[in-house]
Coordinates of C-alpha atoms in Angstrom, one line a residue:
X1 CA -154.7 50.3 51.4
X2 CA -153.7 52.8 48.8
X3 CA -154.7 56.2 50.0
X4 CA -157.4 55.3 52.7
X5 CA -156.5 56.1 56.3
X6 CA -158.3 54.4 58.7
X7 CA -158.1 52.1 61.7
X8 CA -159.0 49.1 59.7
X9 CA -156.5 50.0 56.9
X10 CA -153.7 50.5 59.6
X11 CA -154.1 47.1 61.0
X12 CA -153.9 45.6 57.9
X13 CA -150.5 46.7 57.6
X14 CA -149.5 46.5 61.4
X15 CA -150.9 42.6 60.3
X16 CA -149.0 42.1 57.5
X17 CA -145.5 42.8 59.6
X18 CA -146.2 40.9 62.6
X19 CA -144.5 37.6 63.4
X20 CA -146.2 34.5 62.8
X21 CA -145.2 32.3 65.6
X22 CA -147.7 31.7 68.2
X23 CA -145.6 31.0 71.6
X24 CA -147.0 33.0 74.5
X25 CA -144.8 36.0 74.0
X26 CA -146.1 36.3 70.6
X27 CA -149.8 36.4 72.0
X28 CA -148.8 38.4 74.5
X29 CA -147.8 40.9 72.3
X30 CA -150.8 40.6 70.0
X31 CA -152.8 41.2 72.5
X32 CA -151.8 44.7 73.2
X33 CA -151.2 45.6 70.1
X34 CA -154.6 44.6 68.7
X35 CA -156.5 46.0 72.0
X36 CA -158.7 48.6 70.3
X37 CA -156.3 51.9 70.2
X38 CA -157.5 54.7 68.3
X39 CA -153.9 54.3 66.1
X40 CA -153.6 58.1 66.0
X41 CA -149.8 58.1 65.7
X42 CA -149.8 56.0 62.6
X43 CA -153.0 58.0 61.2
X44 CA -151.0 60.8 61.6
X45 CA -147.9 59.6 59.9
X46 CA -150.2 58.5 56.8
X47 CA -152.1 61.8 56.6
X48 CA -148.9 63.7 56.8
X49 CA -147.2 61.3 54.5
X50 CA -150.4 61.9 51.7
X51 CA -150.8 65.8 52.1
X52 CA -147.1 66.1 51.2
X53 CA -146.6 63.3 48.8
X54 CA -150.3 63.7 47.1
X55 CA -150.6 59.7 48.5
X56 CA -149.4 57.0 50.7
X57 CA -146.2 55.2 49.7
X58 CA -144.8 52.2 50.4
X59 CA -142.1 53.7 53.3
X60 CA -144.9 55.5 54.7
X61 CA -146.9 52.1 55.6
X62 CA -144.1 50.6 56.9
X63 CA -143.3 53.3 59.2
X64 CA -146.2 53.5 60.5
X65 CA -146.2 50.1 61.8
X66 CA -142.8 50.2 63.1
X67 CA -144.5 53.4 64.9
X68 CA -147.4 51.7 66.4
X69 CA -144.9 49.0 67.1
X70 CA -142.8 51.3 69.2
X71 CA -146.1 52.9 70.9
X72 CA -147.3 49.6 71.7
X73 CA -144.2 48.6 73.7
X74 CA -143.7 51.5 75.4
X75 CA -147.3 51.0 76.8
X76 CA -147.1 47.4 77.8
X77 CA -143.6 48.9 79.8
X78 CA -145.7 51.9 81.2
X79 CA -148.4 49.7 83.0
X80 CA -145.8 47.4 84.4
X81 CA -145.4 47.3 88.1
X82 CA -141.9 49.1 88.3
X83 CA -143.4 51.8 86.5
X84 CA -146.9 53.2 86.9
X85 CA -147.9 49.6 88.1
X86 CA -151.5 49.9 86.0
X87 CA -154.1 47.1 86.3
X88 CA -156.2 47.5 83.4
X89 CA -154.9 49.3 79.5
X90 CA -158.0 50.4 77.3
X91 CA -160.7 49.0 80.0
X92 CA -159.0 45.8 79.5
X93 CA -156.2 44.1 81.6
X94 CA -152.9 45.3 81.0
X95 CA -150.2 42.8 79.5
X96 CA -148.7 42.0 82.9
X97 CA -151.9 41.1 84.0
X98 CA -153.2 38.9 81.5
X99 CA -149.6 36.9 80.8
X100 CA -147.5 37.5 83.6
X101 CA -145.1 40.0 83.4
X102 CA -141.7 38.3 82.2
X103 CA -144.0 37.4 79.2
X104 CA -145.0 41.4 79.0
X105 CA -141.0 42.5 79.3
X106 CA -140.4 40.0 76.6
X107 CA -143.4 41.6 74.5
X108 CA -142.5 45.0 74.6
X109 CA -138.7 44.2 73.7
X110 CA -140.0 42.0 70.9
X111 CA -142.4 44.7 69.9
X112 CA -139.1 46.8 70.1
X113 CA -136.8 44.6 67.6
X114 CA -140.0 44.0 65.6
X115 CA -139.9 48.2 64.5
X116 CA -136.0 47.6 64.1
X117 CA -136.8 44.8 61.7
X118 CA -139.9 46.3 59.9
X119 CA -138.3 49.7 59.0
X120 CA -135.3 47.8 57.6
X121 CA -137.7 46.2 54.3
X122 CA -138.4 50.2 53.8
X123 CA -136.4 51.5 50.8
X124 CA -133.4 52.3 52.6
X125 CA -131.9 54.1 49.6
X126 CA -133.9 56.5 50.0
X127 CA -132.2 59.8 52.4
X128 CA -135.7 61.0 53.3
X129 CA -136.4 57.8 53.9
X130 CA -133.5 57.1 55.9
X131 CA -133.7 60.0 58.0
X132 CA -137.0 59.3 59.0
X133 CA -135.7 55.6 60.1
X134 CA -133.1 57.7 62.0
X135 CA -135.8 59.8 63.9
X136 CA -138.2 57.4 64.8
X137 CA -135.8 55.6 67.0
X138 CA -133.9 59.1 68.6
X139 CA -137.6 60.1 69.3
X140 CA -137.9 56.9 71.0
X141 CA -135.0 56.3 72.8
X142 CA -132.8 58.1 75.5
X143 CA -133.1 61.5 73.8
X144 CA -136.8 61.2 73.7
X145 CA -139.7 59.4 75.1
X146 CA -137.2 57.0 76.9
X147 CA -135.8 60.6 78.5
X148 CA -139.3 61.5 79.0
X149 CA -140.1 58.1 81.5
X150 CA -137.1 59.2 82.9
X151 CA -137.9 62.4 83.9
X152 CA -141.5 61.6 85.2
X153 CA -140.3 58.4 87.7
X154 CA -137.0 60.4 88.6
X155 CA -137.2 63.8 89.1
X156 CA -140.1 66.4 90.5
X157 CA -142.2 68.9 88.7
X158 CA -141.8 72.1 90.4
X159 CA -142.3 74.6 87.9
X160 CA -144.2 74.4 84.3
X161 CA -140.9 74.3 82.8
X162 CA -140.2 71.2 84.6
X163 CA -144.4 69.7 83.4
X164 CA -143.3 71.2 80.2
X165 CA -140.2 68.7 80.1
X166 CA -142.0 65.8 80.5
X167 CA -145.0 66.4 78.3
X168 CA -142.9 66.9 75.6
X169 CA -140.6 64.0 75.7
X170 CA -142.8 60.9 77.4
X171 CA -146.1 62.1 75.1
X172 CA -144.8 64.4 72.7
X173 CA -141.7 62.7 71.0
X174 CA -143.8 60.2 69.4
X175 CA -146.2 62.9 67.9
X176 CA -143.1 64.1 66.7
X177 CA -141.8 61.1 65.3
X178 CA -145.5 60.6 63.8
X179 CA -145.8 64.0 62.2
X180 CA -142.2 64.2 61.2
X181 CA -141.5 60.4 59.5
X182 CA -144.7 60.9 57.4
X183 CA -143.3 65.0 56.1
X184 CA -140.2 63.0 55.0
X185 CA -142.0 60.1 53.5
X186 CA -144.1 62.4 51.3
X187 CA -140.8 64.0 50.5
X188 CA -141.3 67.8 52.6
X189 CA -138.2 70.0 52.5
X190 CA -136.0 70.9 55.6
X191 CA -137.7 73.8 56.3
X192 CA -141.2 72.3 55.8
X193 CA -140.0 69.8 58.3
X194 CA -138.8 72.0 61.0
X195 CA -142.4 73.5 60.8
X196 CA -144.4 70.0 61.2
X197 CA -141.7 69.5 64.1
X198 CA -143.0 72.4 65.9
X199 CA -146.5 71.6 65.2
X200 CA -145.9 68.2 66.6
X201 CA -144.4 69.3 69.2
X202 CA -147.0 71.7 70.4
X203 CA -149.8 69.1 70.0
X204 CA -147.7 66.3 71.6
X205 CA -148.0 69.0 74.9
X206 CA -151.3 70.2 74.5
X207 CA -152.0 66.3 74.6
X208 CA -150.5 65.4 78.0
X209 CA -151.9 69.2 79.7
X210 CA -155.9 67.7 78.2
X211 CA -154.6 64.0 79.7
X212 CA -153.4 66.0 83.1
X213 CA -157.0 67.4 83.2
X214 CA -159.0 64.2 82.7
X215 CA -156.6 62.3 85.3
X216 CA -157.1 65.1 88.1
X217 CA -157.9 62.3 90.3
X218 CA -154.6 60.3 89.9
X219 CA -151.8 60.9 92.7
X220 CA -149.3 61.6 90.1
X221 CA -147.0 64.6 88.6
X222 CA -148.9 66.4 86.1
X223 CA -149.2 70.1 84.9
X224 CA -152.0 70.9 87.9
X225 CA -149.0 70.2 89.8
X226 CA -147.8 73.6 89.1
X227 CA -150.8 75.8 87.1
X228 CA -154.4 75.5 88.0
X229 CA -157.0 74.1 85.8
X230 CA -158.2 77.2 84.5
X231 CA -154.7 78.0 83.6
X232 CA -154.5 74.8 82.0
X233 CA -157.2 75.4 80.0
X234 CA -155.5 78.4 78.5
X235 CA -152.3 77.1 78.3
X236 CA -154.4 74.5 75.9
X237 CA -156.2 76.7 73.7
X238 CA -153.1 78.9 73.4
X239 CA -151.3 75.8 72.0
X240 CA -154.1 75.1 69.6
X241 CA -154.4 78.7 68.3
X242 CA -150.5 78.4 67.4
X243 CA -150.6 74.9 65.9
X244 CA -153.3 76.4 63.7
X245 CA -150.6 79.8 62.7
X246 CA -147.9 77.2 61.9
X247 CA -150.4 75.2 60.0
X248 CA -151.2 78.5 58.0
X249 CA -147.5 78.4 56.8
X250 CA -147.3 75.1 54.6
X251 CA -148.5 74.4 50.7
X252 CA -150.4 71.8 51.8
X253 CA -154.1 70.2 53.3
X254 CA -153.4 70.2 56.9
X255 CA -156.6 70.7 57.9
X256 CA -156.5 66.7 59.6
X257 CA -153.9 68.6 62.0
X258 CA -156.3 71.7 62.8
X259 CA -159.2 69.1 63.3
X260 CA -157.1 67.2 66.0
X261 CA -156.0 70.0 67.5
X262 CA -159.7 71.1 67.9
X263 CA -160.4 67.7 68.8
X264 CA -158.2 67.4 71.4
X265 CA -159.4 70.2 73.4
X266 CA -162.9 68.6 73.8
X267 CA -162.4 65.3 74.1
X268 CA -163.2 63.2 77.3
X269 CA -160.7 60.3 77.6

């Protein structure tokens, strides 16, 4: 791979961790997982990972597969029937779907264990290292996008603080975790990591307000729940324009975050 980011690159490496069995779990996970996602988590653990560390190292690949891995299973989850009960994933059927969905529960906890096992041939000796191990799984779990599901199926969005809660935990957390794991990677201090945090973090919610927009037609809690769309849009742009200040404050290329920030504000699905 060495310093080429790309989809093609990227699943290369989420090839070279997967399991080789072929039983219909296995498929079933393949199947999502190789569905035609953009892999913009794991591009932006690499990019962040190279404009910090001046390339791609070996920790940095294998957290970005354990990322996608994690992403992955949370979406075959999402579209099952207890949850948001969705028929097709990418304009293709959704795990349940295609393989039944004890198959798909048992894919997304493989996929799951599979990040557990992948970040664990990582150079564990390494803090940064380490503490990026450590995040990617609190971003995930209870304390993140976990929380996040949470709070969407449970509990109602009355205010923007409430929109605001959600965004940032069921979307955001694994920007976070993407953005964050590739600063400590490339070896960024603490305070350079508190700033990518916060950049994360605001793109992770600028994310789910442009997803809110482009679902306007779904009967489900979003941020037009509680601000109009012109609102919206301002509320996006304002996000962007401070993404792009925080940006201004590190020693390094970011300019792969301003472009997905600008991106993001256009973009139709």
């Amino acid at each position: 791979m060495k310093n080429n980011v790309s989809v093609e690159a990227i699943e290369e490496i989420l090839r070279d961790y997967f399991p080789k069995t072929c039983d219909k779990v296995t498929q079933a996970m393949e199947y999502s997982l190789f569905s035609g996602g953009k892999r913009i988590r794991p591009m932006l653990l690499l990019e962040t990972a190279k404009a910090v560390g001046g390339r791609i190292n070996e920790g940095a690949k294998i957290m970005a597969a354990a990322l996608e891995y994690v992403h992955t299973y949370s979406l075959i989850h999402d579209d099952l029937p207890c949850m948001d009960n969705d028929d097709l994933r990418r304009g293709k059927r959704s795990c349940h779907m295609q393989y039944g969905e004890a198959s798909a529960v048992l894919a997304g906890d493989a996929l799951l264990n599979l990040a557990a096992e992948t970040v664990l041939e990582g150079p564990l000796a390494n803090k940064k290292y380490l503490a990026a191990c450590k995040y990617l799984f609190n971003m995930s779990g209870i304390n993140g996008m976990v929380h996040g599901q949470s709070l969407d199926l449970f509990t109602e969005t009355k205010t923007v603080d409430d929109a605001n809660a959600v965004a940032l935990h069921k979307t955001g957390d694994l920007i976070r975790a993407s953005i964050v794991c590739g600063a400590l990677c490339g070896g960024a201090s603490d305070e350079e990591v508190k700033i990518f945090d916060e950049i994360a973090s605001k793109l992770g919610v600028c994310y789910q307000v442009i997803d809110d927009m482009l679902d306007s037609e779904k009967c489900e809690k979003s941020f037009l729940d509680v601000m109009s769309e012109r609102a919206l849009k301002e509320y996006a742009s304002k996000l962007t324009y401070e993404i792009k200040e925080l940006t201004a404050r590190l020693p390094y290329d970011t300019s792969y975050l301003e472009e997905i920030a600008d991106k993001n504000l256009v973009r139709n699905k």
